[in-house]
Amino acid sequence: MLADNRLYIHRTFDLSRLGVQNVRSNPAVGSIIVKNNVILSEGYHKKFGEKHAEVNAFDNLHNSQLTENDKLKVTLYVSLEPCCIVGKTAACTELIKQNSVTNVVISSIDKTPKVDGNGVAILENAGIKTTTNIESVVGDQIAKTRNIFAIQQRPYITLKWAVSQDGFLSSIGKQTTLSNQFSKRLVHKWRSENDAILIGTNTALTDNPQLNTRHYFGPSPLRIVLDRTLRLPFSLKLFTDEYPVWIITEQPTNTIHPINDTVTYHNIRFDHALLKNLMDLLYKANVGTLLVEGGAQVLGSFIDENLCDEIRIIKSNHIIGQGVVAPKIQQKADETIQMDSDTVSFYYLS
Ligand code: AOF
Ligand code: ZN
């Protein structure tokens, strides 16, 4: 019996996830090549600017011990519509046309304006049978960070905070540990999956955070801190390790002597359009995903301006009594997981 297309597409999802930490503003994509119900080769998009999933799947097919006959008349499965534009790499639709592919099975459509259905049309016009929308609820979920970036020209924004049982982010002016050891590791996983992480001046001063991924494997995000008047001291941990930091300031940057070569200054206006100015800067720098880790003022501004695609809240069982009040979310969580004493809630807003 022929295996269901859905099973093969789920394999492309698994492969796509291997790239999540490194593809930046590009989507995570997986692809497999199948003939007579046998998976002949697999590939995924490993790194921003490098070969696409389909190219890696074909490379693996051609490098394998298959007979020439095996390489003909294959079905290509891919989690995302193949690209038809020459970007940093050549168009995958051309590669597919040149490789005796008879069928292409796709989960999600690539909303990048110049693609958005054109990849499918090109394949169909070349006589290749194309099937779309297989398990697209999952496929769209995997592609959604890229789609927000491509359509809205800003990073995909996730707001995250930890809250005490009585609704506070922290005691006033004092670093307060709320997450337990399990949710702390989960947060470091989230950091590894985001291109950049943002905090405000007060959080930098009060918490003195490192914002890296020391409790999880994978790359640390670009750390971004708002510092309108440049009042953050050089002694903060952020400025004394080897990872890059961006300081966003209103001060003219040409007169600043950088603290060290990991720190870069960016000048934007801190007016009513601060977040818009920041999003423009991040879009141009190819930051595809942004994790906003506080504090209350910064989180509140993103919420007020409706600039959030996802919110993740860690609710601990600590009681603080008084302190900085956490933002309130009116809707019900879309997903909740229990991590020992902490409850982690996910709200999907886009
Ligand atoms: C695919 N397969 O594995 C990925 C795709 O600048 P480039 O060359 O990396 O191309 C960017 C375009 O390719 C853009 O439409 C993006 O959504 C898509 N990414 N497409 O066929 C892949 N990563
Ligand atoms: Zn491509």
mmCIF file of C-alpha atoms and ligand atoms in Angstrom:
data_model
loop_
_atom_site.group_PDB
_atom_site.id
_atom_site.type_symbol
_atom_site.label_atom_id
_atom_site.label_comp_id
_atom_site.label_asym_id
_atom_site.label_seq_id
_atom_site.Cartn_x
_atom_site.Cartn_y
_atom_site.Cartn_z
ATOM 1 C CA MET A 1 0.000 0.000 0.000
ATOM 2 C CA LEU A 2 1.223 3.501 -0.790
ATOM 3 C CA ALA A 3 2.042 5.502 2.314
ATOM 4 C CA ASP A 4 -0.034 8.596 2.823
ATOM 5 C CA ASN A 5 1.396 11.905 1.583
ATOM 6 C CA ARG A 6 0.905 13.177 5.108
ATOM 7 C CA LEU A 7 3.505 10.788 6.519
ATOM 8 C CA TYR A 8 6.131 12.033 4.093
ATOM 9 C CA ILE A 9 5.213 15.633 4.761
ATOM 10 C CA HIS A 10 5.628 15.044 8.495
ATOM 11 C CA ARG A 11 9.134 13.822 7.792
ATOM 12 C CA THR A 12 9.839 17.141 6.007
ATOM 13 C CA PHE A 13 8.602 18.948 9.140
ATOM 14 C CA ASP A 14 10.993 16.939 11.320
ATOM 15 C CA LEU A 15 13.869 17.808 9.000
ATOM 16 C CA SER A 16 12.902 21.490 8.837
ATOM 17 C CA ARG A 17 13.144 21.778 12.620
ATOM 18 C CA LEU A 18 16.837 20.885 12.502
ATOM 19 C CA GLY A 19 17.462 24.273 10.913
ATOM 20 C CA VAL A 20 15.341 26.436 13.207
ATOM 21 C CA GLN A 21 18.247 27.895 15.206
ATOM 22 C CA ASN A 22 20.239 29.023 12.180
ATOM 23 C CA VAL A 23 18.016 30.110 9.300
ATOM 24 C CA ARG A 24 17.364 33.620 10.666
ATOM 25 C CA SER A 25 14.796 35.487 8.564
ATOM 26 C CA ASN A 26 14.502 32.590 6.142
ATOM 27 C CA PRO A 27 11.981 29.837 6.847
ATOM 28 C CA ALA A 28 12.952 26.459 8.260
ATOM 29 C CA VAL A 29 12.285 24.005 5.424
ATOM 30 C CA GLY A 30 12.641 20.233 5.016
ATOM 31 C CA SER A 31 12.466 18.138 1.859
ATOM 32 C CA ILE A 32 12.606 14.477 0.878
ATOM 33 C CA ILE A 33 12.779 12.612 -2.425
ATOM 34 C CA VAL A 34 10.641 9.499 -2.757
ATOM 35 C CA LYS A 35 10.295 6.834 -5.428
ATOM 36 C CA ASN A 36 8.079 3.740 -5.325
ATOM 37 C CA ASN A 37 7.285 4.480 -1.731
ATOM 38 C CA VAL A 38 10.943 4.542 -0.688
ATOM 39 C CA ILE A 39 12.648 7.621 0.735
ATOM 40 C CA LEU A 40 15.768 8.003 -1.426
ATOM 41 C CA SER A 41 17.206 11.139 0.137
ATOM 42 C CA GLU A 42 16.531 13.995 2.538
ATOM 43 C CA GLY A 43 17.640 17.563 3.068
ATOM 44 C CA TYR A 44 16.878 20.703 5.039
ATOM 45 C CA HIS A 45 17.769 24.368 4.947
ATOM 46 C CA LYS A 46 20.685 24.457 7.363
ATOM 47 C CA LYS A 47 21.741 28.059 7.498
ATOM 48 C CA PHE A 48 20.672 31.497 6.320
ATOM 49 C CA GLY A 49 22.125 32.288 2.891
ATOM 50 C CA GLU A 50 23.073 28.657 2.239
ATOM 51 C CA LYS A 51 21.509 25.865 0.169
ATOM 52 C CA HIS A 52 17.766 25.399 0.304
ATOM 53 C CA ALA A 53 16.194 22.171 1.541
ATOM 54 C CA GLU A 54 15.457 20.890 -1.977
ATOM 55 C CA VAL A 55 19.051 21.492 -3.089
ATOM 56 C CA ASN A 56 20.361 19.500 -0.151
ATOM 57 C CA ALA A 57 17.877 16.703 -0.865
ATOM 58 C CA PHE A 58 19.074 16.534 -4.507
ATOM 59 C CA ASP A 59 22.743 16.726 -3.461
ATOM 60 C CA ASN A 60 22.183 13.781 -1.146
ATOM 61 C CA LEU A 61 20.402 11.877 -3.918
ATOM 62 C CA HIS A 62 23.190 12.404 -6.414
ATOM 63 C CA ASN A 63 25.880 11.547 -3.883
ATOM 64 C CA SER A 64 24.171 8.309 -2.902
ATOM 65 C CA GLN A 65 24.740 4.824 -4.317
ATOM 66 C CA LEU A 66 21.522 4.858 -6.342
ATOM 67 C CA THR A 67 21.249 3.621 -9.905
ATOM 68 C CA GLU A 68 20.565 6.207 -12.595
ATOM 69 C CA ASN A 69 17.082 4.758 -12.865
ATOM 70 C CA ASP A 70 16.387 5.514 -9.216
ATOM 71 C CA LYS A 71 17.088 9.148 -9.891
ATOM 72 C CA LEU A 72 14.355 9.427 -12.503
ATOM 73 C CA LYS A 73 10.673 10.137 -12.063
ATOM 74 C CA VAL A 74 10.797 10.901 -8.389
ATOM 75 C CA THR A 75 8.330 12.682 -6.093
ATOM 76 C CA LEU A 76 9.676 15.621 -4.137
ATOM 77 C CA TYR A 77 8.053 16.430 -0.796
ATOM 78 C CA VAL A 78 8.738 19.813 0.716
ATOM 79 C CA SER A 79 7.345 21.601 3.749
ATOM 80 C CA LEU A 80 7.213 24.949 1.904
ATOM 81 C CA GLU A 81 6.414 25.964 -1.655
ATOM 82 C CA PRO A 82 9.675 25.863 -3.656
ATOM 83 C CA CYS A 83 11.104 29.305 -4.342
ATOM 84 C CA CYS A 84 11.017 30.702 -7.879
ATOM 85 C CA ILE A 85 13.245 33.723 -7.324
ATOM 86 C CA VAL A 86 16.965 34.113 -7.451
ATOM 87 C CA GLY A 87 17.795 35.356 -3.954
ATOM 88 C CA LYS A 88 20.983 34.440 -2.184
ATOM 89 C CA THR A 89 20.610 31.083 -3.940
ATOM 90 C CA ALA A 90 19.189 29.932 -7.304
ATOM 91 C CA ALA A 91 15.470 29.218 -7.753
ATOM 92 C CA CYS A 92 14.461 25.757 -6.551
ATOM 93 C CA THR A 93 11.734 25.523 -9.203
ATOM 94 C CA GLU A 94 14.490 25.431 -11.883
ATOM 95 C CA LEU A 95 16.346 22.698 -10.043
ATOM 96 C CA ILE A 96 13.148 20.655 -9.770
ATOM 97 C CA LYS A 97 12.405 21.086 -13.479
ATOM 98 C CA GLN A 98 15.887 19.878 -14.393
ATOM 99 C CA ASN A 99 15.711 16.748 -12.253
ATOM 100 C CA SER A 100 13.003 14.475 -13.658
ATOM 101 C CA VAL A 101 10.584 15.171 -10.870
ATOM 102 C CA THR A 102 7.067 14.096 -11.791
ATOM 103 C CA ASN A 103 5.272 15.130 -8.608
ATOM 104 C CA VAL A 104 5.824 17.797 -6.005
ATOM 105 C CA VAL A 105 3.916 17.616 -2.725
ATOM 106 C CA ILE A 106 3.900 20.784 -0.618
ATOM 107 C CA SER A 107 2.558 21.674 2.791
ATOM 108 C CA SER A 108 2.593 25.463 3.085
ATOM 109 C CA ILE A 109 2.622 28.334 0.581
ATOM 110 C CA ASP A 110 5.576 30.741 0.797
ATOM 111 C CA LYS A 111 4.011 34.175 1.401
ATOM 112 C CA THR A 112 7.131 36.008 0.244
ATOM 113 C CA PRO A 113 5.452 38.416 -2.227
ATOM 114 C CA LYS A 114 7.379 37.309 -5.314
ATOM 115 C CA VAL A 115 6.735 33.621 -4.573
ATOM 116 C CA ASP A 116 3.233 33.266 -3.041
ATOM 117 C CA GLY A 117 1.803 30.674 -5.454
ATOM 118 C CA ASN A 118 4.149 31.481 -8.353
ATOM 119 C CA GLY A 119 6.433 28.584 -7.445
ATOM 120 C CA VAL A 120 3.467 26.199 -7.763
ATOM 121 C CA ALA A 121 2.351 27.825 -11.052
ATOM 122 C CA ILE A 122 5.825 27.451 -12.591
ATOM 123 C CA LEU A 123 5.932 23.757 -11.698
ATOM 124 C CA GLU A 124 2.415 23.139 -13.009
ATOM 125 C CA ASN A 125 3.246 24.948 -16.270
ATOM 126 C CA ALA A 126 6.259 22.670 -16.659
ATOM 127 C CA GLY A 127 3.942 19.647 -16.474
ATOM 128 C CA ILE A 128 4.869 18.663 -12.938
ATOM 129 C CA LYS A 129 1.897 17.516 -10.881
ATOM 130 C CA THR A 130 1.764 19.657 -7.770
ATOM 131 C CA THR A 131 -0.239 18.964 -4.616
ATOM 132 C CA THR A 132 -0.474 21.678 -1.957
ATOM 133 C CA ASN A 133 -1.803 22.214 1.557
ATOM 134 C CA ILE A 134 -0.869 18.804 2.947
ATOM 135 C CA GLU A 135 -0.956 19.138 6.760
ATOM 136 C CA SER A 136 -0.790 22.884 6.255
ATOM 137 C CA VAL A 137 -1.848 23.741 9.820
ATOM 138 C CA VAL A 138 1.557 22.465 10.947
ATOM 139 C CA GLY A 139 3.327 23.677 7.786
ATOM 140 C CA ASP A 140 1.962 27.206 8.208
ATOM 141 C CA GLN A 141 3.013 27.186 11.843
ATOM 142 C CA ILE A 142 6.602 26.354 10.870
ATOM 143 C CA ALA A 143 6.625 29.013 8.123
ATOM 144 C CA LYS A 144 4.829 31.711 10.093
ATOM 145 C CA THR A 145 7.864 33.576 11.439
ATOM 146 C CA ARG A 146 9.130 34.014 7.876
ATOM 147 C CA ASN A 147 5.708 34.998 6.586
ATOM 148 C CA ILE A 148 5.363 37.780 9.167
ATOM 149 C CA PHE A 149 8.861 39.002 8.279
ATOM 150 C CA ALA A 150 8.157 38.949 4.539
ATOM 151 C CA ILE A 151 4.687 40.514 4.678
ATOM 152 C CA GLN A 152 4.929 42.953 7.587
ATOM 153 C CA GLN A 153 8.607 43.798 7.103
ATOM 154 C CA ARG A 154 9.475 43.339 10.743
ATOM 155 C CA PRO A 155 10.652 40.442 12.902
ATOM 156 C CA TYR A 156 8.196 37.914 14.317
ATOM 157 C CA ILE A 157 7.744 39.162 17.887
ATOM 158 C CA THR A 158 7.388 36.960 20.952
ATOM 159 C CA LEU A 159 6.838 38.607 24.331
ATOM 160 C CA LYS A 160 7.894 36.596 27.331
ATOM 161 C CA TRP A 161 7.661 37.177 31.042
ATOM 162 C CA ALA A 162 7.593 35.306 34.320
ATOM 163 C CA VAL A 163 4.973 36.251 36.882
ATOM 164 C CA SER A 164 4.519 35.463 40.558
ATOM 165 C CA GLN A 165 1.380 33.747 41.754
ATOM 166 C CA ASP A 166 0.112 37.127 42.965
ATOM 167 C CA GLY A 167 0.703 38.840 39.601
ATOM 168 C CA PHE A 168 4.072 40.611 39.896
ATOM 169 C CA LEU A 169 7.044 40.586 37.542
ATOM 170 C CA SER A 170 9.477 41.371 40.344
ATOM 171 C CA SER A 171 9.907 43.238 43.588
ATOM 172 C CA ILE A 172 10.526 46.937 42.957
ATOM 173 C CA GLY A 173 14.113 47.672 41.868
ATOM 174 C CA LYS A 174 15.318 44.201 42.788
ATOM 175 C CA GLN A 175 16.210 41.160 40.726
ATOM 176 C CA THR A 176 13.625 38.492 41.516
ATOM 177 C CA THR A 177 13.995 34.874 40.428
ATOM 178 C CA LEU A 178 10.633 33.395 39.530
ATOM 179 C CA SER A 179 11.206 30.641 36.934
ATOM 180 C CA ASN A 180 12.185 27.226 38.260
ATOM 181 C CA GLN A 181 15.113 25.210 36.868
ATOM 182 C CA PHE A 182 12.947 23.574 34.184
ATOM 183 C CA SER A 183 11.283 26.685 32.814
ATOM 184 C CA LYS A 184 14.610 28.490 32.946
ATOM 185 C CA ARG A 185 16.019 25.908 30.535
ATOM 186 C CA LEU A 186 12.965 26.248 28.351
ATOM 187 C CA VAL A 187 13.559 29.997 28.152
ATOM 188 C CA HIS A 188 17.134 29.366 27.055
ATOM 189 C CA LYS A 189 15.763 27.087 24.316
ATOM 190 C CA TRP A 190 13.516 29.941 23.182
ATOM 191 C CA ARG A 191 16.538 32.226 23.159
ATOM 192 C CA SER A 192 18.399 29.768 20.922
ATOM 193 C CA GLU A 193 15.476 29.860 18.472
ATOM 194 C CA ASN A 194 15.292 33.648 18.216
ATOM 195 C CA ASP A 195 17.617 35.877 16.243
ATOM 196 C CA ALA A 196 17.544 38.683 18.787
ATOM 197 C CA ILE A 197 16.423 39.399 22.332
ATOM 198 C CA LEU A 198 15.380 42.806 23.632
ATOM 199 C CA ILE A 199 15.310 44.372 27.097
ATOM 200 C CA GLY A 200 14.889 47.899 28.416
ATOM 201 C CA THR A 201 17.302 49.967 30.474
ATOM 202 C CA ASN A 202 15.666 49.219 33.844
ATOM 203 C CA THR A 203 15.855 45.459 33.315
ATOM 204 C CA ALA A 204 19.516 45.729 32.304
ATOM 205 C CA LEU A 205 20.264 47.738 35.451
ATOM 206 C CA THR A 206 18.176 45.739 37.931
ATOM 207 C CA ASP A 207 18.663 42.185 36.679
ATOM 208 C CA ASN A 208 22.122 42.489 35.111
ATOM 209 C CA PRO A 209 21.191 39.574 32.791
ATOM 210 C CA GLN A 210 23.447 37.722 30.351
ATOM 211 C CA LEU A 211 20.656 36.864 27.872
ATOM 212 C CA ASN A 212 22.607 33.935 26.439
ATOM 213 C CA THR A 213 21.846 30.219 26.074
ATOM 214 C CA ARG A 214 24.116 28.788 28.763
ATOM 215 C CA HIS A 215 21.435 26.302 29.874
ATOM 216 C CA TYR A 216 20.647 25.016 26.379
ATOM 217 C CA PHE A 217 22.531 24.097 23.208
ATOM 218 C CA GLY A 218 22.519 26.372 20.203
ATOM 219 C CA PRO A 219 23.458 29.928 19.340
ATOM 220 C CA SER A 220 22.893 32.882 21.639
ATOM 221 C CA PRO A 221 20.668 35.597 20.188
ATOM 222 C CA LEU A 222 21.847 39.084 19.352
ATOM 223 C CA ARG A 223 21.302 40.973 22.625
ATOM 224 C CA ILE A 224 19.641 44.353 22.193
ATOM 225 C CA VAL A 225 19.228 46.847 24.990
ATOM 226 C CA LEU A 226 17.434 50.186 24.928
ATOM 227 C CA ASP A 227 19.596 52.898 26.489
ATOM 228 C CA ARG A 228 18.230 56.284 25.457
ATOM 229 C CA THR A 229 20.756 58.433 27.322
ATOM 230 C CA LEU A 230 23.593 55.934 27.613
ATOM 231 C CA ARG A 231 23.374 55.421 31.333
ATOM 232 C CA LEU A 232 24.219 51.720 31.445
ATOM 233 C CA PRO A 233 27.569 51.067 33.172
ATOM 234 C CA PHE A 234 30.297 49.175 31.312
ATOM 235 C CA SER A 235 30.469 46.722 34.211
ATOM 236 C CA LEU A 236 27.183 44.987 33.269
ATOM 237 C CA LYS A 237 27.550 41.298 32.375
ATOM 238 C CA LEU A 238 26.143 42.044 28.919
ATOM 239 C CA PHE A 239 29.251 44.049 28.098
ATOM 240 C CA THR A 240 31.842 41.754 29.592
ATOM 241 C CA ASP A 241 31.289 38.486 27.723
ATOM 242 C CA GLU A 242 32.135 37.483 24.160
ATOM 243 C CA TYR A 243 28.648 37.774 22.609
ATOM 244 C CA PRO A 244 27.487 40.725 20.522
ATOM 245 C CA VAL A 245 25.255 43.453 21.988
ATOM 246 C CA TRP A 246 23.452 46.309 20.315
ATOM 247 C CA ILE A 247 22.807 49.443 22.319
ATOM 248 C CA ILE A 248 19.888 51.432 20.967
ATOM 249 C CA THR A 249 20.255 55.073 21.868
ATOM 250 C CA GLU A 250 19.135 58.557 21.005
ATOM 251 C CA GLN A 251 22.678 59.856 21.451
ATOM 252 C CA PRO A 252 24.670 60.566 18.284
ATOM 253 C CA THR A 253 26.760 57.464 17.712
ATOM 254 C CA ASN A 254 29.696 59.133 15.971
ATOM 255 C CA THR A 255 31.012 60.581 19.235
ATOM 256 C CA ILE A 256 30.755 57.374 21.259
ATOM 257 C CA HIS A 257 33.848 55.353 22.107
ATOM 258 C CA PRO A 258 32.648 51.716 22.015
ATOM 259 C CA ILE A 259 33.049 49.795 25.262
ATOM 260 C CA ASN A 260 34.635 46.914 23.360
ATOM 261 C CA ASP A 261 34.340 45.297 19.931
ATOM 262 C CA THR A 262 31.295 43.176 20.824
ATOM 263 C CA VAL A 263 29.181 46.287 21.384
ATOM 264 C CA THR A 264 27.595 48.263 18.537
ATOM 265 C CA TYR A 265 25.610 51.474 18.945
ATOM 266 C CA HIS A 266 22.527 52.302 16.883
ATOM 267 C CA ASN A 267 20.905 55.675 16.880
ATOM 268 C CA ILE A 268 17.132 55.944 16.545
ATOM 269 C CA ARG A 269 14.579 58.489 17.695
ATOM 270 C CA PHE A 270 12.876 57.656 21.002
ATOM 271 C CA ASP A 271 9.694 59.447 19.980
ATOM 272 C CA HIS A 272 6.149 58.107 19.619
ATOM 273 C CA ALA A 273 7.461 55.893 16.773
ATOM 274 C CA LEU A 274 10.247 54.289 18.824
ATOM 275 C CA LEU A 275 9.107 50.719 18.259
ATOM 276 C CA LYS A 276 8.414 51.323 14.574
ATOM 277 C CA ASN A 277 11.911 52.831 14.213
ATOM 278 C CA LEU A 278 13.348 49.834 16.000
ATOM 279 C CA MET A 279 11.429 47.363 13.835
ATOM 280 C CA ASP A 280 12.722 49.105 10.686
ATOM 281 C CA LEU A 281 16.274 48.825 11.977
ATOM 282 C CA LEU A 282 15.836 45.117 12.773
ATOM 283 C CA TYR A 283 14.166 44.366 9.442
ATOM 284 C CA LYS A 284 17.054 45.955 7.560
ATOM 285 C CA ALA A 285 19.511 43.957 9.673
ATOM 286 C CA ASN A 286 17.656 40.765 8.747
ATOM 287 C CA VAL A 287 16.527 39.967 12.266
ATOM 288 C CA GLY A 288 13.704 37.506 11.593
ATOM 289 C CA THR A 289 12.583 36.754 15.143
ATOM 290 C CA LEU A 290 12.655 38.884 18.274
ATOM 291 C CA LEU A 291 12.125 37.726 21.849
ATOM 292 C CA VAL A 292 11.169 40.594 24.166
ATOM 293 C CA GLU A 293 12.129 39.731 27.747
ATOM 294 C CA GLY A 294 11.077 42.877 29.592
ATOM 295 C CA GLY A 295 10.639 44.818 31.663
ATOM 296 C CA ALA A 296 7.122 46.019 32.340
ATOM 297 C CA GLN A 297 7.444 49.256 30.373
ATOM 298 C CA VAL A 298 8.918 47.662 27.255
ATOM 299 C CA LEU A 299 6.442 44.765 27.305
ATOM 300 C CA GLY A 300 3.575 47.223 27.855
ATOM 301 C CA SER A 301 4.607 49.309 24.845
ATOM 302 C CA PHE A 302 4.656 46.268 22.552
ATOM 303 C CA ILE A 303 1.224 45.206 23.835
ATOM 304 C CA ASP A 304 -0.228 48.737 23.513
ATOM 305 C CA GLU A 305 0.985 48.997 19.927
ATOM 306 C CA ASN A 306 -0.284 45.537 19.086
ATOM 307 C CA LEU A 307 3.212 44.550 18.100
ATOM 308 C CA CYS A 308 3.203 40.942 19.191
ATOM 309 C CA ASP A 309 2.672 37.673 17.416
ATOM 310 C CA GLU A 310 2.970 35.462 20.428
ATOM 311 C CA ILE A 311 3.075 35.773 24.225
ATOM 312 C CA ARG A 312 4.608 33.215 26.552
ATOM 313 C CA ILE A 313 4.025 33.539 30.286
ATOM 314 C CA ILE A 314 5.672 31.517 33.035
ATOM 315 C CA LYS A 315 3.574 31.548 36.162
ATOM 316 C CA SER A 316 5.471 30.553 39.270
ATOM 317 C CA ASN A 317 4.121 29.596 42.674
ATOM 318 C CA HIS A 318 6.186 32.276 44.470
ATOM 319 C CA ILE A 319 4.272 34.992 46.272
ATOM 320 C CA ILE A 320 5.944 38.406 46.277
ATOM 321 C CA GLY A 321 3.323 40.527 48.038
ATOM 322 C CA GLN A 322 4.092 43.753 46.221
ATOM 323 C CA GLY A 323 6.170 44.871 43.259
ATOM 324 C CA VAL A 324 6.047 45.595 39.524
ATOM 325 C CA VAL A 325 2.638 44.551 38.243
ATOM 326 C CA ALA A 326 2.704 42.121 35.285
ATOM 327 C CA PRO A 327 0.755 42.944 32.090
ATOM 328 C CA LYS A 328 -2.707 41.404 32.016
ATOM 329 C CA ILE A 329 -3.892 39.260 29.118
ATOM 330 C CA GLN A 330 -7.639 39.121 28.640
ATOM 331 C CA GLN A 331 -7.885 36.070 26.422
ATOM 332 C CA LYS A 332 -7.499 32.408 27.313
ATOM 333 C CA ALA A 333 -4.190 30.667 26.625
ATOM 334 C CA ASP A 334 -4.026 28.625 23.415
ATOM 335 C CA GLU A 335 -1.703 26.107 25.018
ATOM 336 C CA THR A 336 -0.500 25.407 28.549
ATOM 337 C CA ILE A 337 2.237 23.152 29.851
ATOM 338 C CA GLN A 338 3.122 22.333 33.425
ATOM 339 C CA MET A 339 6.810 22.331 34.316
ATOM 340 C CA ASP A 340 6.958 21.140 37.921
ATOM 341 C CA SER A 341 5.729 24.140 39.954
ATOM 342 C CA ASP A 342 5.593 26.526 36.943
ATOM 343 C CA THR A 343 2.756 26.815 34.451
ATOM 344 C CA VAL A 344 3.799 27.983 30.982
ATOM 345 C CA SER A 345 1.052 29.529 28.848
ATOM 346 C CA PHE A 346 1.208 30.308 25.145
ATOM 347 C CA TYR A 347 -0.979 32.881 23.390
ATOM 348 C CA TYR A 348 -0.872 32.926 19.593
ATOM 349 C CA LEU A 349 -1.941 36.296 18.291
ATOM 350 C CA SER A 350 -1.150 36.217 14.563
HETATM 351 C C1 AOF B 1 12.834 27.019 -0.636
HETATM 352 N N1 AOF B 1 13.491 26.127 0.113
HETATM 353 O O1 AOF B 1 14.715 25.592 1.890
HETATM 354 C C2 AOF B 1 13.938 27.790 1.752
HETATM 355 C C3 AOF B 1 13.199 28.700 0.975
HETATM 356 O O2 AOF B 1 17.523 34.396 -0.384
HETATM 357 P P1 AOF B 1 17.324 32.948 -0.622
HETATM 358 O O3 AOF B 1 18.023 32.449 -1.865
HETATM 359 O O4 AOF B 1 17.642 32.080 0.568
HETATM 360 O O5 AOF B 1 15.761 32.722 -0.969
HETATM 361 C C4 AOF B 1 14.758 33.275 -0.214
HETATM 362 C C5 AOF B 1 13.433 32.724 -0.686
HETATM 363 O O6 AOF B 1 13.407 31.327 -0.474
HETATM 364 C C6 AOF B 1 12.246 33.252 0.118
HETATM 365 O O7 AOF B 1 11.092 33.161 -0.706
HETATM 366 C C7 AOF B 1 12.178 32.276 1.269
HETATM 367 O O8 AOF B 1 10.875 32.238 1.855
HETATM 368 C C8 AOF B 1 12.488 30.982 0.534
HETATM 369 N N2 AOF B 1 13.081 29.988 1.405
HETATM 370 N N3 AOF B 1 12.626 28.271 -0.170
HETATM 371 O O9 AOF B 1 12.433 26.693 -1.752
HETATM 372 C C9 AOF B 1 14.065 26.443 1.283
HETATM 373 N N4 AOF B 1 14.539 28.155 2.907
HETATM 374 ZN ZN ZN B 2 14.472 27.479 -2.833
#
